[in-house]
Amino acid sequence: MSHGPEHHIEEAEHAAHAARDPFDRQVIMTVAIVAAVLACVTLFAHRAHNDTLRLQGDAIRLQSEAGGFHTQASNMWAFYQAQNIREHQYKALADLVEFLPTRDDAKAKQDKTVGYWKGQVKKYEKNLPGIKAKAESLDAKSDKYHHKAEEKLAESHHAHEIANCLDFGELGVEISLVLCSIAVLTKRRGFWYVGMACCLVGVLVALSGLLGLGIDPGGGHH
């Protein structure tokens, strides 16, 4: 069962009281410092993972909204095309009838029908620009939300890369604790030195993530 940094600090404090050998005291002090460093790295790693999840959630929400606007825009364009087709049909009928010969007794009925068709044409000519503008507006909203979703997704990739660096840094610091503990048990300075080196490497890796060194906003490495 793994323990948190607080557990390591508590063990280090107890060991410091029990330790009489100067080497043991030095290593125990190192363990206490490394445990404190581990607590800080772990905290930043958890925050980075939380940021990743939050940004991914935002991206999914924005993509859903973009999809909703896209569906509305598609429906509006379909409605526009249907209205446009009807306008051309009425216009074509009205133009065609005017060229056809008509009996005198049917002239009044023909004029009434042609007048109705032309009225429909005027109605569609009046309504079509508004329908088209609404469809274009919905398209613009869809593109806007889709672009925002891509930005959030890129930010989530960036946060994930930072979290990866912090995780690797945390691993290095944890290995340092293990090696320092072995140094106390074996009385060998080599384990102590290597443990401190691992801690330093872990801290540098964690800092590289926090500072964004080698990580681009899209989540890739330079």
Short mmCIF file of C-alpha atoms in Angstrom, two decimals:
data_model
loop_
_atom_site.label_atom_id
_atom_site.label_comp_id
_atom_site.label_asym_id
_atom_site.label_seq_id
_atom_site.Cartn_x
_atom_site.Cartn_y
_atom_site.Cartn_z
CA MET A 1 0.00 0.00 0.00
CA SER A 2 1.47 3.37 -1.03
CA HIS A 3 1.67 6.30 1.35
CA GLY A 4 1.48 10.04 0.75
CA PRO A 5 4.21 12.63 1.33
CA GLU A 6 2.86 13.38 4.81
CA HIS A 7 3.55 9.78 5.80
CA HIS A 8 7.16 10.06 4.62
CA ILE A 9 7.64 13.30 6.55
CA GLU A 10 6.26 11.70 9.72
CA GLU A 11 8.54 8.70 9.31
CA ALA A 12 11.50 10.99 8.77
CA GLU A 13 10.73 12.92 11.96
CA HIS A 14 10.50 9.73 14.02
CA ALA A 15 13.67 8.39 12.49
CA ALA A 16 15.48 11.66 13.15
CA HIS A 17 14.78 11.33 16.87
CA ALA A 18 15.95 7.72 16.89
CA ALA A 19 19.02 8.23 14.73
CA ARG A 20 22.33 8.71 16.51
CA ASP A 21 24.77 8.22 13.65
CA PRO A 22 25.66 11.51 11.88
CA PHE A 23 25.20 9.85 8.47
CA ASP A 24 21.74 8.65 9.45
CA ARG A 25 20.78 12.13 10.59
CA GLN A 26 21.95 13.61 7.29
CA VAL A 27 20.00 11.08 5.26
CA ILE A 28 16.90 11.50 7.41
CA MET A 29 17.03 15.25 6.90
CA THR A 30 17.32 14.61 3.18
CA VAL A 31 14.27 12.32 3.33
CA ALA A 32 12.28 15.03 5.12
CA ILE A 33 13.19 17.62 2.45
CA VAL A 34 12.51 15.21 -0.40
CA ALA A 35 9.13 14.32 1.11
CA ALA A 36 8.23 18.01 1.26
CA VAL A 37 9.28 18.40 -2.39
CA LEU A 38 7.19 15.35 -3.27
CA ALA A 39 4.15 16.93 -1.62
CA CYS A 40 4.56 20.05 -3.79
CA VAL A 41 5.08 18.11 -7.02
CA THR A 42 2.07 15.89 -6.26
CA LEU A 43 -0.10 18.94 -5.63
CA PHE A 44 0.83 20.52 -8.97
CA ALA A 45 0.35 17.17 -10.76
CA HIS A 46 -3.17 16.81 -9.37
CA ARG A 47 -4.02 20.35 -10.46
CA ALA A 48 -2.69 19.70 -13.96
CA HIS A 49 -4.80 16.54 -14.28
CA ASN A 50 -7.86 18.43 -13.05
CA ASP A 51 -7.20 21.19 -15.61
CA THR A 52 -6.97 18.55 -18.34
CA LEU A 53 -10.33 17.06 -17.41
CA ARG A 54 -11.97 20.48 -17.08
CA LEU A 55 -10.72 21.65 -20.49
CA GLN A 56 -11.78 18.39 -22.14
CA GLY A 57 -15.24 18.84 -20.64
CA ASP A 58 -15.40 22.39 -21.98
CA ALA A 59 -14.33 21.17 -25.43
CA ILE A 60 -17.04 18.49 -25.48
CA ARG A 61 -19.69 21.02 -24.41
CA LEU A 62 -18.63 23.49 -27.10
CA GLN A 63 -18.54 20.77 -29.75
CA SER A 64 -22.07 19.78 -28.76
CA GLU A 65 -23.26 23.38 -29.08
CA ALA A 66 -21.50 23.71 -32.44
CA GLY A 67 -23.25 20.54 -33.62
CA GLY A 68 -26.61 21.96 -32.51
CA PHE A 69 -26.08 25.17 -34.48
CA HIS A 70 -24.89 23.16 -37.48
CA THR A 71 -28.09 21.09 -37.43
CA GLN A 72 -30.22 24.24 -37.19
CA ALA A 73 -28.28 25.80 -40.06
CA SER A 74 -28.78 22.69 -42.22
CA ASN A 75 -32.51 22.77 -41.55
CA MET A 76 -32.66 26.47 -42.36
CA TRP A 77 -30.76 25.98 -45.64
CA ALA A 78 -33.14 23.16 -46.57
CA PHE A 79 -36.09 25.47 -45.86
CA TYR A 80 -34.44 28.21 -47.93
CA GLN A 81 -33.94 25.86 -50.88
CA ALA A 82 -37.57 24.69 -50.70
CA GLN A 83 -38.83 28.28 -50.65
CA ASN A 84 -36.48 29.22 -53.48
CA ILE A 85 -37.72 26.34 -55.62
CA ARG A 86 -41.34 27.35 -55.04
CA GLU A 87 -40.56 30.94 -56.00
CA HIS A 88 -39.06 29.82 -59.30
CA GLN A 89 -41.97 27.48 -59.95
CA TYR A 90 -44.56 30.25 -59.48
CA LYS A 91 -42.47 32.63 -61.56
CA ALA A 92 -42.08 30.11 -64.37
CA LEU A 93 -45.83 29.35 -64.37
CA ALA A 94 -46.75 33.02 -64.47
CA ASP A 95 -44.34 33.68 -67.34
CA LEU A 96 -45.52 30.62 -69.26
CA VAL A 97 -49.24 31.40 -69.02
CA GLU A 98 -48.73 34.92 -70.37
CA PHE A 99 -47.45 33.44 -73.63
CA LEU A 100 -50.34 30.99 -74.04
CA PRO A 101 -53.46 31.90 -76.02
CA THR A 102 -56.56 32.23 -73.86
CA ARG A 103 -60.26 32.27 -74.65
CA ASP A 104 -62.08 35.47 -73.79
CA ASP A 105 -64.36 33.70 -71.33
CA ALA A 106 -61.33 32.35 -69.42
CA LYS A 107 -59.33 35.58 -69.44
CA ALA A 108 -60.56 36.79 -66.06
CA LYS A 109 -59.82 33.46 -64.39
CA GLN A 110 -56.37 33.35 -65.97
CA ASP A 111 -55.55 36.87 -64.81
CA LYS A 112 -56.66 35.99 -61.30
CA THR A 113 -54.48 32.88 -61.24
CA VAL A 114 -51.46 34.70 -62.68
CA GLY A 115 -51.96 37.48 -60.14
CA TYR A 116 -51.93 34.92 -57.33
CA TRP A 117 -48.73 33.36 -58.66
CA LYS A 118 -47.03 36.72 -58.96
CA GLY A 119 -48.12 37.55 -55.40
CA GLN A 120 -46.49 34.33 -54.22
CA VAL A 121 -43.32 35.26 -56.08
CA LYS A 122 -43.22 38.65 -54.33
CA LYS A 123 -43.80 36.97 -50.95
CA TYR A 124 -40.92 34.57 -51.47
CA GLU A 125 -38.66 37.34 -52.80
CA LYS A 126 -39.38 39.26 -49.60
CA ASN A 127 -38.84 36.31 -47.23
CA LEU A 128 -35.88 34.56 -48.86
CA PRO A 129 -33.17 37.11 -47.90
CA GLY A 130 -34.17 36.85 -44.23
CA ILE A 131 -34.13 33.05 -44.32
CA LYS A 132 -30.73 33.07 -46.01
CA ALA A 133 -29.33 35.56 -43.47
CA LYS A 134 -30.57 33.39 -40.59
CA ALA A 135 -28.97 30.28 -42.11
CA GLU A 136 -25.68 32.12 -42.58
CA SER A 137 -25.86 33.39 -38.99
CA LEU A 138 -26.34 29.83 -37.70
CA ASP A 139 -23.40 28.67 -39.83
CA ALA A 140 -21.26 31.43 -38.33
CA LYS A 141 -22.26 30.44 -34.79
CA SER A 142 -21.46 26.80 -35.53
CA ASP A 143 -18.01 27.75 -36.85
CA LYS A 144 -17.41 30.01 -33.85
CA TYR A 145 -18.22 27.32 -31.29
CA HIS A 146 -16.30 24.70 -33.26
CA HIS A 147 -13.25 26.98 -33.24
CA LYS A 148 -13.62 27.53 -29.48
CA ALA A 149 -13.88 23.76 -28.97
CA GLU A 150 -10.64 23.24 -30.90
CA GLU A 151 -8.92 25.86 -28.74
CA LYS A 152 -10.11 24.17 -25.53
CA LEU A 153 -9.00 20.79 -26.88
CA ALA A 154 -5.55 22.19 -27.69
CA GLU A 155 -5.36 23.65 -24.17
CA SER A 156 -6.32 20.27 -22.72
CA HIS A 157 -3.50 18.59 -24.68
CA HIS A 158 -1.12 21.21 -23.34
CA ALA A 159 -2.32 20.65 -19.77
CA HIS A 160 -1.97 16.89 -20.29
CA GLU A 161 1.66 17.27 -21.38
CA ILE A 162 2.34 19.37 -18.28
CA ALA A 163 0.68 16.69 -16.14
CA ASN A 164 2.89 14.04 -17.78
CA CYS A 165 6.03 16.00 -16.91
CA LEU A 166 4.84 16.42 -13.33
CA ASP A 167 4.05 12.70 -13.10
CA PHE A 168 7.55 11.80 -14.28
CA GLY A 169 8.98 14.35 -11.87
CA GLU A 170 6.92 12.87 -9.06
CA LEU A 171 8.25 9.42 -9.94
CA GLY A 172 11.83 10.69 -9.75
CA VAL A 173 11.24 12.19 -6.30
CA GLU A 174 9.57 8.99 -5.06
CA ILE A 175 12.54 6.93 -6.27
CA SER A 176 14.75 9.36 -4.36
CA LEU A 177 12.85 8.57 -1.16
CA VAL A 178 13.31 4.84 -1.71
CA LEU A 179 17.04 5.18 -2.36
CA CYS A 180 17.54 7.38 0.70
CA SER A 181 15.70 4.82 2.80
CA ILE A 182 17.98 2.09 1.46
CA ALA A 183 20.96 4.30 2.31
CA VAL A 184 19.85 4.39 5.95
CA LEU A 185 19.49 0.62 6.04
CA THR A 186 22.73 -0.21 4.22
CA LYS A 187 24.85 2.71 5.50
CA ARG A 188 26.08 3.23 1.95
CA ARG A 189 26.53 6.77 0.75
CA GLY A 190 26.15 5.73 -2.88
CA PHE A 191 22.42 5.20 -2.45
CA TRP A 192 22.14 8.59 -0.75
CA TYR A 193 23.98 10.39 -3.55
CA VAL A 194 21.98 8.65 -6.27
CA GLY A 195 18.78 9.39 -4.35
CA MET A 196 19.60 13.10 -4.20
CA ALA A 197 20.44 13.03 -7.92
CA CYS A 198 17.06 11.40 -8.67
CA CYS A 199 15.33 14.07 -6.63
CA LEU A 200 17.13 16.81 -8.54
CA VAL A 201 16.24 15.23 -11.89
CA GLY A 202 12.62 14.83 -10.79
CA VAL A 203 12.43 18.47 -9.72
CA LEU A 204 13.94 19.63 -13.03
CA VAL A 205 11.47 17.53 -15.03
CA ALA A 206 8.57 18.88 -12.96
CA LEU A 207 9.79 22.45 -13.41
CA SER A 208 10.10 21.94 -17.16
CA GLY A 209 6.43 21.00 -17.19
CA LEU A 210 5.35 23.93 -15.02
CA LEU A 211 7.34 26.38 -17.15
CA GLY A 212 6.15 24.78 -20.39
CA LEU A 213 9.68 24.09 -21.61
CA GLY A 214 9.61 21.94 -24.74
CA ILE A 215 5.79 21.93 -24.83
CA ASP A 216 3.78 23.83 -27.44
CA PRO A 217 0.17 25.02 -26.87
CA GLY A 218 -1.11 22.17 -29.02
CA GLY A 219 0.23 19.60 -26.60
CA GLY A 220 3.24 18.42 -28.63
CA HIS A 221 6.95 18.63 -27.88
CA HIS A 222 9.38 20.90 -29.74
#
